[in-house]
Every structure is written in C-alpha cells, then in structure tokens.
PDB file of C-alpha atoms and ligand atoms in Angstrom:
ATOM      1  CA  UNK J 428       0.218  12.650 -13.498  1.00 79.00           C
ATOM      2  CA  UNK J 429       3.390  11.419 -12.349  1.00 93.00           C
ATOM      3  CA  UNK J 430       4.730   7.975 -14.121  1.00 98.00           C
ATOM      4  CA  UNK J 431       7.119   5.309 -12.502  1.00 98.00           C
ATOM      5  CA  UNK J 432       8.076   2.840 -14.432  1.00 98.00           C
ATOM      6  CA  UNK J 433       9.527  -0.121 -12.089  1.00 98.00           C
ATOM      7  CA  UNK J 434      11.547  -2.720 -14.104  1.00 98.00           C
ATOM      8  CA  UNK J 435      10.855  -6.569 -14.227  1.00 97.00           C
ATOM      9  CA  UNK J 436      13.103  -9.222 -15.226  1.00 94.00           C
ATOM     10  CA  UNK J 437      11.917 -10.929 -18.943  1.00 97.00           C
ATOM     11  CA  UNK J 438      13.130 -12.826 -21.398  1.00 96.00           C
ATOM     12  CA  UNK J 439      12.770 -10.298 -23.961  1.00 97.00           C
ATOM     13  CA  UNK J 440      14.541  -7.205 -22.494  1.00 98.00           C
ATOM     14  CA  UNK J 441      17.622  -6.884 -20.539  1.00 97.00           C
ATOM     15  CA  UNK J 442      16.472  -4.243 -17.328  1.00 98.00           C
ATOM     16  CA  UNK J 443      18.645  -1.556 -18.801  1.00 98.00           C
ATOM     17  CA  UNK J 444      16.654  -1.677 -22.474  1.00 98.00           C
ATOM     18  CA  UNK J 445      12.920  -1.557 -20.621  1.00 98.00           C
ATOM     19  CA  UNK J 446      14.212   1.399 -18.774  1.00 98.00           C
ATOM     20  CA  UNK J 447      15.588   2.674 -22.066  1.00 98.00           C
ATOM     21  CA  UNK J 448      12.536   2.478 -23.442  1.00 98.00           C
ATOM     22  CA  UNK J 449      10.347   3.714 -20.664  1.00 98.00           C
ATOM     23  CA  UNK J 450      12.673   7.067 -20.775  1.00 98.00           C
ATOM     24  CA  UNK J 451      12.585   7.126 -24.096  1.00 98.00           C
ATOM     25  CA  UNK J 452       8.431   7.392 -24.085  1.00 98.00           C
ATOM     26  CA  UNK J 453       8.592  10.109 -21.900  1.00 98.00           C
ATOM     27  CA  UNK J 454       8.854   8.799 -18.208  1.00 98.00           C
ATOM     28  CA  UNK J 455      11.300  10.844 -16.075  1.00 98.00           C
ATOM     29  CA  UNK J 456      11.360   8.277 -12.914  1.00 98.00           C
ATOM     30  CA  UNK J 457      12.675   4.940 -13.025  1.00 99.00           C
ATOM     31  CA  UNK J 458      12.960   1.869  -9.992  1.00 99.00           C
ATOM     32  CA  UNK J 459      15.448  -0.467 -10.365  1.00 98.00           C
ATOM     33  CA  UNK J 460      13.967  -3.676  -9.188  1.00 98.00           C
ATOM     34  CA  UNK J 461      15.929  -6.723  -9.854  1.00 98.00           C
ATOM     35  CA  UNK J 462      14.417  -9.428  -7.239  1.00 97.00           C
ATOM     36  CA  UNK J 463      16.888 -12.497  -6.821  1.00 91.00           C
ATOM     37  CA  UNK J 464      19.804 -10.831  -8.644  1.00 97.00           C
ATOM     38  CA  UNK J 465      23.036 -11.008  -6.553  1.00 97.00           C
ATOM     39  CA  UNK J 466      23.889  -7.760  -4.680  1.00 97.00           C
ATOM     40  CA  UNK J 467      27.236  -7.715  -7.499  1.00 97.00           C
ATOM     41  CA  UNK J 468      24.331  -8.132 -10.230  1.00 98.00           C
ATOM     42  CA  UNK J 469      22.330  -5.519  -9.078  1.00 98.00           C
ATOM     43  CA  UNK J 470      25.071  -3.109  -8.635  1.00 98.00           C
ATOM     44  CA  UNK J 471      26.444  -3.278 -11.756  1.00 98.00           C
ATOM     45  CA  UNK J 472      23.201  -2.768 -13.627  1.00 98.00           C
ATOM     46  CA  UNK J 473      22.423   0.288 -11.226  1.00 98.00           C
ATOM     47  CA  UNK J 474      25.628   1.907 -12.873  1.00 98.00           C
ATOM     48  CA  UNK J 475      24.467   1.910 -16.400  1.00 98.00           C
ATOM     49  CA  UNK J 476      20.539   2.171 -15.854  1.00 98.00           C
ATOM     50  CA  UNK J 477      22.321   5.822 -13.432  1.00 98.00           C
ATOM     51  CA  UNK J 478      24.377   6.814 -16.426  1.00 98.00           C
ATOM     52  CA  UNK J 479      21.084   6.444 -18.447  1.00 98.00           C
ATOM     53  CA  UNK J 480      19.253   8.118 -15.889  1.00 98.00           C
ATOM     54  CA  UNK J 481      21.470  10.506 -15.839  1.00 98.00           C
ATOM     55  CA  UNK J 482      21.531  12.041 -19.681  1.00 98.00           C
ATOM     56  CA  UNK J 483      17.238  11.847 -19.551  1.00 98.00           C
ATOM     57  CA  UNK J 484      17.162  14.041 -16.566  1.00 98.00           C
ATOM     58  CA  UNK J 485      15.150  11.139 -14.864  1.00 98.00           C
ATOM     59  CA  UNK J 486      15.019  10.241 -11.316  1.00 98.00           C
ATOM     60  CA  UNK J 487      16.723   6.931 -10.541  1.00 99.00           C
ATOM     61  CA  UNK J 488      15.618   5.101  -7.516  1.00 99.00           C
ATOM     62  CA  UNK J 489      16.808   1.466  -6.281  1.00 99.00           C
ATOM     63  CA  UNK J 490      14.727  -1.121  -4.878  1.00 98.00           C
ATOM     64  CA  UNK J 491      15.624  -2.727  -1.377  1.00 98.00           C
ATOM     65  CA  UNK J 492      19.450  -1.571  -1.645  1.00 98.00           C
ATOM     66  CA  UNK J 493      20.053   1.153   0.560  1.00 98.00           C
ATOM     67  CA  UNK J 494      23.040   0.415   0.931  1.00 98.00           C
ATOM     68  CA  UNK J 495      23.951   0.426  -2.790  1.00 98.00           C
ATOM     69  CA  UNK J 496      21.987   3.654  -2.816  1.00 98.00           C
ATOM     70  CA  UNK J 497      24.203   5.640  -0.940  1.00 98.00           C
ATOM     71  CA  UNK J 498      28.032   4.049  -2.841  1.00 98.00           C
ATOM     72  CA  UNK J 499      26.444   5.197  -5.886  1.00 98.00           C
ATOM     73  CA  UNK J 500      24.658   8.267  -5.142  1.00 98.00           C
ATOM     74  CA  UNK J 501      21.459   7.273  -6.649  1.00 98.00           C
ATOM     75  CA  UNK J 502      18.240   9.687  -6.475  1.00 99.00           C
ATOM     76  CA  UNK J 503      16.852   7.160  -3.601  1.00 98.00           C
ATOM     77  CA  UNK J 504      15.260   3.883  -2.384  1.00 99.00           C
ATOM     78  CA  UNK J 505      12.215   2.165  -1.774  1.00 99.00           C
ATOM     79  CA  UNK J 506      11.501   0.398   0.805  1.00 98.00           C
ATOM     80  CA  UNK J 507       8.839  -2.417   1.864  1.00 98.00           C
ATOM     81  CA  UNK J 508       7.700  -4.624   5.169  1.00 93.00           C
ATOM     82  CA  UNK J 509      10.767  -7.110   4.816  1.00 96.00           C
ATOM     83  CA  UNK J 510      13.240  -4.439   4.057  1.00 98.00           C
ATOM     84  CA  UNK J 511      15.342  -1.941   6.168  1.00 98.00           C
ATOM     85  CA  UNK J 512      12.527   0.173   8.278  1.00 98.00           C
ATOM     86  CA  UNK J 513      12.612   4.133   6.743  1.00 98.00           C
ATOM     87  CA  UNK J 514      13.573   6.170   9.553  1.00 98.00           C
ATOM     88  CA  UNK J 515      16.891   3.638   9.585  1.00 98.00           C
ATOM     89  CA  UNK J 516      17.804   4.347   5.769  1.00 98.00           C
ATOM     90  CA  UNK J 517      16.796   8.026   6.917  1.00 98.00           C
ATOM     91  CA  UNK J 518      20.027   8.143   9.337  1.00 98.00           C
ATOM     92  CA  UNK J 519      21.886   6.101   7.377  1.00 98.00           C
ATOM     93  CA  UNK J 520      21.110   8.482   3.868  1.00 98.00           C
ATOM     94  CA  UNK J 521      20.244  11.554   5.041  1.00 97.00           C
ATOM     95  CA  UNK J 522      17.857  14.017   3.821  1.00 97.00           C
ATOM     96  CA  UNK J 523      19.406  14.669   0.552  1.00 97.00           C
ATOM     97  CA  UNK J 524      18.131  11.142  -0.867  1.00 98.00           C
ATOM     98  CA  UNK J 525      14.487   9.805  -1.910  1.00 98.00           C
ATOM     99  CA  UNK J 526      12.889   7.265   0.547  1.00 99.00           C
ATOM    100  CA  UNK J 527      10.133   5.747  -0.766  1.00 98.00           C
ATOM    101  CA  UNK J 528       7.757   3.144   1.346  1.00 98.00           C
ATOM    102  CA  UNK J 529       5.147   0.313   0.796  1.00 98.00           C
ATOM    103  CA  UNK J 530       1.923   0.731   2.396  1.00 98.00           C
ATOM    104  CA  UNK J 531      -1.667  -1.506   1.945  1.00 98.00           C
ATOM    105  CA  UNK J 532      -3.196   0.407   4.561  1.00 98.00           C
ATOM    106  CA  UNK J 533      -3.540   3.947   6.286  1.00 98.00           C
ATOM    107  CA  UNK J 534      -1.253   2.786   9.330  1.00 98.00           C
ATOM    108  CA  UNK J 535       1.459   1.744   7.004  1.00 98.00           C
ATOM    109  CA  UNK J 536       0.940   5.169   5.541  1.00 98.00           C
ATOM    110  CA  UNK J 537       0.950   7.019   8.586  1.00 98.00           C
ATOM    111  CA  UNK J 538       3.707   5.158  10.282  1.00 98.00           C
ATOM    112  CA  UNK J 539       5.989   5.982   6.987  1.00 98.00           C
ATOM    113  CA  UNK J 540       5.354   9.220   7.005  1.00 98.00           C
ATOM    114  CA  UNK J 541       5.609   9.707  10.928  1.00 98.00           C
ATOM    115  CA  UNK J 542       9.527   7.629  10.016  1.00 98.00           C
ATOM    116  CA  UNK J 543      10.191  10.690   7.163  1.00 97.00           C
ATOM    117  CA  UNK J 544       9.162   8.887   3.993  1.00 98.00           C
ATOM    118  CA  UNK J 545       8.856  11.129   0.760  1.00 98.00           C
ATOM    119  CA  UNK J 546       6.029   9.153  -0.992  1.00 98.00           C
ATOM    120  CA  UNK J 547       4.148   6.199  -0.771  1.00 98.00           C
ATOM    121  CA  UNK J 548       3.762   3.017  -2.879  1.00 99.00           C
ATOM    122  CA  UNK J 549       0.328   2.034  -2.352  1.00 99.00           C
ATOM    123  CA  UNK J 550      -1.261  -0.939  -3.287  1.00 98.00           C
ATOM    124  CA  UNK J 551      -1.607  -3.342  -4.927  1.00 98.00           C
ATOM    125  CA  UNK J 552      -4.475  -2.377  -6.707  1.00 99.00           C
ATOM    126  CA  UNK J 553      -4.935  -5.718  -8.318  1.00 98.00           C
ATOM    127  CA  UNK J 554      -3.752  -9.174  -8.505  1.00 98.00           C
ATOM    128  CA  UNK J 555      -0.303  -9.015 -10.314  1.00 98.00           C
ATOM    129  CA  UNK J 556       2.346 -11.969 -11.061  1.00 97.00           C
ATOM    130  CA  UNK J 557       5.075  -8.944 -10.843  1.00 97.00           C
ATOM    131  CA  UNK J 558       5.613  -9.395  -6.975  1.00 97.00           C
ATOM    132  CA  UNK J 559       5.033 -12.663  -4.946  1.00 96.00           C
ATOM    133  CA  UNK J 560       3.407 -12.573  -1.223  1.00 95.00           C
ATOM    134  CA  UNK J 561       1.230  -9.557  -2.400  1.00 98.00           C
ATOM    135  CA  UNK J 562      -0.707  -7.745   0.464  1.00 98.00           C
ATOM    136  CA  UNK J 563      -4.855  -7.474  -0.034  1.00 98.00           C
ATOM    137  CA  UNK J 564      -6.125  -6.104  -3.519  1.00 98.00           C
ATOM    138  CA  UNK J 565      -7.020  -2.437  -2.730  1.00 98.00           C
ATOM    139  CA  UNK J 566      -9.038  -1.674  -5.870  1.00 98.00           C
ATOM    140  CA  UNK J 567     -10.609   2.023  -6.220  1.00 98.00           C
ATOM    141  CA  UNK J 568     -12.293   1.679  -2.860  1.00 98.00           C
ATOM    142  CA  UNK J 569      -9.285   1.131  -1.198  1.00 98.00           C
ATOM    143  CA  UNK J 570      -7.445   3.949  -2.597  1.00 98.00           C
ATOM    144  CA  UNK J 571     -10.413   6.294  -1.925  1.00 98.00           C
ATOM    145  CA  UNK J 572     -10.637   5.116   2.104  1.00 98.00           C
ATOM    146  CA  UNK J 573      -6.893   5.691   2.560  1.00 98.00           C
ATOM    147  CA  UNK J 574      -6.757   9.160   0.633  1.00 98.00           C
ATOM    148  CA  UNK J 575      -9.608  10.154   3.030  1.00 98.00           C
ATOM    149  CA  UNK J 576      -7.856   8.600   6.072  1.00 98.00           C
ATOM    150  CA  UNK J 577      -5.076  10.555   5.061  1.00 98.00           C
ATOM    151  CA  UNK J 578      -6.579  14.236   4.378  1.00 98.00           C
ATOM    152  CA  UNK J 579      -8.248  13.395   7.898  1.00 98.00           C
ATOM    153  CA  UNK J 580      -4.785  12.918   9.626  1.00 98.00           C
ATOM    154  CA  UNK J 581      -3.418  15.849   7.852  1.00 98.00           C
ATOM    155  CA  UNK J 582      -1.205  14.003   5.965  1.00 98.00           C
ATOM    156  CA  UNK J 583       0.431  15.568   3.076  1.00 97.00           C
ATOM    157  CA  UNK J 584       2.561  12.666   0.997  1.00 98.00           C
ATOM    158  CA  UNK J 585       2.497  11.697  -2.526  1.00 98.00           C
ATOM    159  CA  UNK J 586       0.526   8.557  -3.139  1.00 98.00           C
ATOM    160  CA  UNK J 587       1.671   6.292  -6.097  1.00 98.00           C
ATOM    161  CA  UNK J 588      -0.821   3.577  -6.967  1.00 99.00           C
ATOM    162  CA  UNK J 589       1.105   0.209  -7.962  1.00 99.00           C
ATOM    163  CA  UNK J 590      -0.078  -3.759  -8.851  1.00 98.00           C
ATOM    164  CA  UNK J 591      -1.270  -4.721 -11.975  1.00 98.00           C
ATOM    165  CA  UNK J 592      -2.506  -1.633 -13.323  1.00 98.00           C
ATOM    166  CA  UNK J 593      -2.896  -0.826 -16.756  1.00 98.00           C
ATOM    167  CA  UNK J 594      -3.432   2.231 -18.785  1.00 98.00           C
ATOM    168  CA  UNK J 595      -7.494   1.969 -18.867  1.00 98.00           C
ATOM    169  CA  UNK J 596      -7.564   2.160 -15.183  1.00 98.00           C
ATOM    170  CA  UNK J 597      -5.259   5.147 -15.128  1.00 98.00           C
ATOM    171  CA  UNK J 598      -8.232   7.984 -15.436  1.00 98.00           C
ATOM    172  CA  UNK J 599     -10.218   6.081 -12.279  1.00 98.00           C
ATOM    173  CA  UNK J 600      -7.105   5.300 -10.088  1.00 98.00           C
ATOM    174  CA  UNK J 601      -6.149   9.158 -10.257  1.00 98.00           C
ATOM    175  CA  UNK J 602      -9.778  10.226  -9.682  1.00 98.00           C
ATOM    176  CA  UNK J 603      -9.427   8.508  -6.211  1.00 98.00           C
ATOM    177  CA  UNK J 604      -6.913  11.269  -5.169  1.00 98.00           C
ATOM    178  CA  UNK J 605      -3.791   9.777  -5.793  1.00 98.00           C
ATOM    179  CA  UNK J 606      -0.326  11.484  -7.441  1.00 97.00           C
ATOM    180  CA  UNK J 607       0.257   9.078  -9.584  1.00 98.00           C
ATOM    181  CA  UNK J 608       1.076   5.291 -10.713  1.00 98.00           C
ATOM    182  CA  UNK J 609       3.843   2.977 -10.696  1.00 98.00           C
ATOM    183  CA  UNK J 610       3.782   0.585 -13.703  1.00 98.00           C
ATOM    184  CA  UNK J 611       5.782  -2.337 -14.499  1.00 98.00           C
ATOM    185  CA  UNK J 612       3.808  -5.250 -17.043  1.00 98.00           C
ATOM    186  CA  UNK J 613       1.406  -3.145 -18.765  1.00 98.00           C
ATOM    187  CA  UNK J 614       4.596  -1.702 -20.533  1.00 98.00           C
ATOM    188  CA  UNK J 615       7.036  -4.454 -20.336  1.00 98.00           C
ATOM    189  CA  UNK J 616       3.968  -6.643 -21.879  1.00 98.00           C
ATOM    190  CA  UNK J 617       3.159  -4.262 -24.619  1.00 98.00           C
ATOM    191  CA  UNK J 618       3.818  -4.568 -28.381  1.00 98.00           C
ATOM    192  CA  UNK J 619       6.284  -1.148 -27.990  1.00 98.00           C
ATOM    193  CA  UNK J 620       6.988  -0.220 -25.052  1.00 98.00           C
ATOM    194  CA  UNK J 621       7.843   3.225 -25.811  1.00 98.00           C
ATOM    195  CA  UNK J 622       5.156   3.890 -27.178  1.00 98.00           C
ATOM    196  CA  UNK J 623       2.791   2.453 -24.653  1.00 98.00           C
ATOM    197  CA  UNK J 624       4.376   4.840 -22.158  1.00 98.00           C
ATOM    198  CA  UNK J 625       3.702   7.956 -24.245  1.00 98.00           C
ATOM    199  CA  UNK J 626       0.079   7.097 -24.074  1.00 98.00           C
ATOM    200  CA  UNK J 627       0.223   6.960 -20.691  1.00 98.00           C
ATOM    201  CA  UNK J 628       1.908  10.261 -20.112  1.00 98.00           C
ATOM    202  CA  UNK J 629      -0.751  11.384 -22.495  1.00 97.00           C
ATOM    203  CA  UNK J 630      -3.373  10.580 -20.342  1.00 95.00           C
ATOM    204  CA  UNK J 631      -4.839  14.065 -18.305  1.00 79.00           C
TER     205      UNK J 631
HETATM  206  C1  LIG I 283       6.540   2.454  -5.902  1.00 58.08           C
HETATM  207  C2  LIG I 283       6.655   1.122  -5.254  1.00 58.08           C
HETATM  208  N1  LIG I 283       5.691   0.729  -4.421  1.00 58.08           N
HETATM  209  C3  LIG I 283       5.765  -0.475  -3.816  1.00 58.08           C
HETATM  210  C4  LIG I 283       6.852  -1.305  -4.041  1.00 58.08           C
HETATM  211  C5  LIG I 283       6.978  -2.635  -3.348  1.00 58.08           C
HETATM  212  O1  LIG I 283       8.077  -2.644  -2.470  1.00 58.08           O
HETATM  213  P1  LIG I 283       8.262  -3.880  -1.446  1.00 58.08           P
HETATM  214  O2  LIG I 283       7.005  -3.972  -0.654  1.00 58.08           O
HETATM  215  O3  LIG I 283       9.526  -3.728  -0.727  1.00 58.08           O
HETATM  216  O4  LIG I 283       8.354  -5.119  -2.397  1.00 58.08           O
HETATM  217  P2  LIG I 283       9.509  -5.408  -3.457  1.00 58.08           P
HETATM  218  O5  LIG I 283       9.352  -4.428  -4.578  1.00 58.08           O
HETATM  219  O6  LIG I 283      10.830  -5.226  -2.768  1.00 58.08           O
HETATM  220  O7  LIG I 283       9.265  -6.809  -3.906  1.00 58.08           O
HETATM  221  C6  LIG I 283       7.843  -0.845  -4.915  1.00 58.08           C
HETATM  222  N2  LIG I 283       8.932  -1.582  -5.177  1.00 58.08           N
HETATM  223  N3  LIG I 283       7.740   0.368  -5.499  1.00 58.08           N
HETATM  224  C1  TZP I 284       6.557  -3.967  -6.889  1.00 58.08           C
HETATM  225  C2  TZP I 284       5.124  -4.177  -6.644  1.00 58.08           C
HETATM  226  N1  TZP I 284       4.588  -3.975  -5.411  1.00 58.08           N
HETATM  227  C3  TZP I 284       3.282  -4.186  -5.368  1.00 58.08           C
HETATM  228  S1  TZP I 284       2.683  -4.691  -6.855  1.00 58.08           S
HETATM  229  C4  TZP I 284       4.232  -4.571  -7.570  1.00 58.08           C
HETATM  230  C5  TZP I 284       4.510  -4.896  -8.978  1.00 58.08           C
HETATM  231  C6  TZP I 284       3.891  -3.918  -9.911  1.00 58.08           C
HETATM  232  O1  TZP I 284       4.121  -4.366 -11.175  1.00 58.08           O
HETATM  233  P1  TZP I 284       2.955  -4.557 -12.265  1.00 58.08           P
HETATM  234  O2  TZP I 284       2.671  -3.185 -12.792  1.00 58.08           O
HETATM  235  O3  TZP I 284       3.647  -5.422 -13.286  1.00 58.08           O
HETATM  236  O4  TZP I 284       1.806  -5.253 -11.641  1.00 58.08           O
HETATM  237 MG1   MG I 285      11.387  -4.333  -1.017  1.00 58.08          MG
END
C-alpha cells in the first residue's frame, strides 16, 4: 500500500514536525500543502521539509507551486481544477518531475492522464474540514465505478484515495482497486502521530 501523508496547518505542529513525524513512522512520500501561506512562506518551508526529505529517502512533492517545484528541484507537484492545467507544468517541468492531478470523476481521470499525469488524487472519499469547496463525496462506490471506468479505457495510472479517511477504512478503500491513500487529519489528529502512521503502513 502506498502512504502519502499531505500536511495541514495546526496549532500543535509546525508543517516541518508533522512531516517529521510522518517519515519517522515509516511513510516515504510527503505533500507539502500550506494553503494561504505566502509564496516566500511556502518556499522557505519547502527547503527544510526537502532537506528532511532528503536524508529519509522520501519523495517530496509540493502542492499548487510549480513554479517553486522546479527552483528547488523537488520530486514533483500536484495539481487541482483551480491550479496550472498538467500538460502546462508538463512543458514547463519536463518529464524528469512528478505531476500529480485531482480528479472526482473518470473524465477528470482520463483527461489527466490523456495531459501526462503520473497518478491521481481521487476523491474525496468523505466529508473532510482539511480542504474547503470539496467536490461530491465518492465513498467506496465511487472509487469502485471509476477503477472500472478506468480498466475499461485501458487506463493504467496510480489511484490515491484522499478526504477524510482514516485508518479503519484503509482495508475497504484498497479493496476497491486503488494504489493507495493520501492522509492528512487522521494522523495530524492522533495522540502520536508516528505511531499512528506505522499502523497504517502495517496494514496489508
Ligand atoms: C494526493 C492529492 N490529491 C488531491 C489533492 C487536492 O488538490 P487540489 O484539488 O488542487 O486542492 P488543494 O490541495 O490545492 O486544496 C491533493 N492536494 N493531493
Ligand atoms: C487535499 C485534499 N483534497 C481532497 S480532500 C483533501 C484533504 C485530505 O485531508 P484529510 O485526510 O485531513 O481529510
Ligand atoms: Mg491545488
């Protein structure tokens, strides 16, 4: 199962410590999401959560900031509806970076993957305070009609479930025929973080 652990601004942990402790469980592929941070804000946190990155072996991937992504020579983006369209990062990156893309449904899916997209984020699969405007809850169904969609179409790209999923659901989500799941609350909320994201990885 493949783990990304997305961070989430809190009052408890500064971004670099919850990826810290995210890596530190185990989890070898970290976002760095910092919604309504300044583009100077978000840069200089992208250095040290790299650096970080760097000694665990992880992948590091940026939210939104393509840009950013190729000055520092991070592992890749992700991008969603309101951010630059994939097959534009594509030109501007390159093949030798990570593009990531939101989809809620199999023509997102399809037109990511038609733009050169590596993987899909896919959801949400439930109602999460994490991100605001959230597209329709997908739940297992909807994971199970776009995986089928997709095998259809002949489409061969990673799915990573994402949206208030927590570690009971983990077994069910990947039965639906997805690679994996992108978490950000279910650790950030729990009593050791760390540790909550060994279970996780612990989970066949
Ligand atoms: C793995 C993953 N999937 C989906 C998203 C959401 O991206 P986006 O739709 O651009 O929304 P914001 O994260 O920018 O609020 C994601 N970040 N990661
Ligand atoms: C970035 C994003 N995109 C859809 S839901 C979400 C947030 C996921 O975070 P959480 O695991 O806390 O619900
Ligand atoms: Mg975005």
């Amino acid at each position: 199962m493949e783990l990304q652990f997305i961070t989430h601004f809190t009052e408890k942990y500064s971004y670099y410590d919850s990826a810290r402790m995210a890596l530190e469980g185990g989890c070898r592929w970290i976002q760095l999401r910092m919604k309504d941070a300044s583009p100077e804000e978000v840069e200089q946190e992208a250095l040290r959560v790299q650096a970080l990155c760097r000694t665990y072996h992880a992948t590091f991937i940026i939210d939104d900031h393509v840009e950013l992504v190729k000055k520092l020579h991070a592992d890749g983006v992700h991008l969603g509806k309101h951010d630059m369209p994939v097959a534009e990062a594509r030109r501007l990156l390159g093949n030798g970076f990570i593009i990531g893309g939101t989809a809620n449904t199999f023509d997102d899916v399809k037109m990511h993957y038609e733009a050169g997209a590596d993987y899909i984020g896919c959801g949400p699969f439930r109602f999460t305070t994490t991100k605001k405007n959230l597209s329709p809850i997908l739940g297992l169904e909807g994971y199970r009609r776009i995986v089928s969609q997709m095998k259809e179409a002949g489409i061969n790209l990673p799915i990573v479930a994402i949206g208030g999923i927590t570690r009971e659901d983990i077994p069910a989500i990947l039965q639906t025929g997805v690679t994996g799941v992108a978490l950000s609350g279910t650790i950030l909320r729990a009593d050791n973080p760390t540790e909550e994201t060994r279970r996780i990885l612990a989970i066949k």
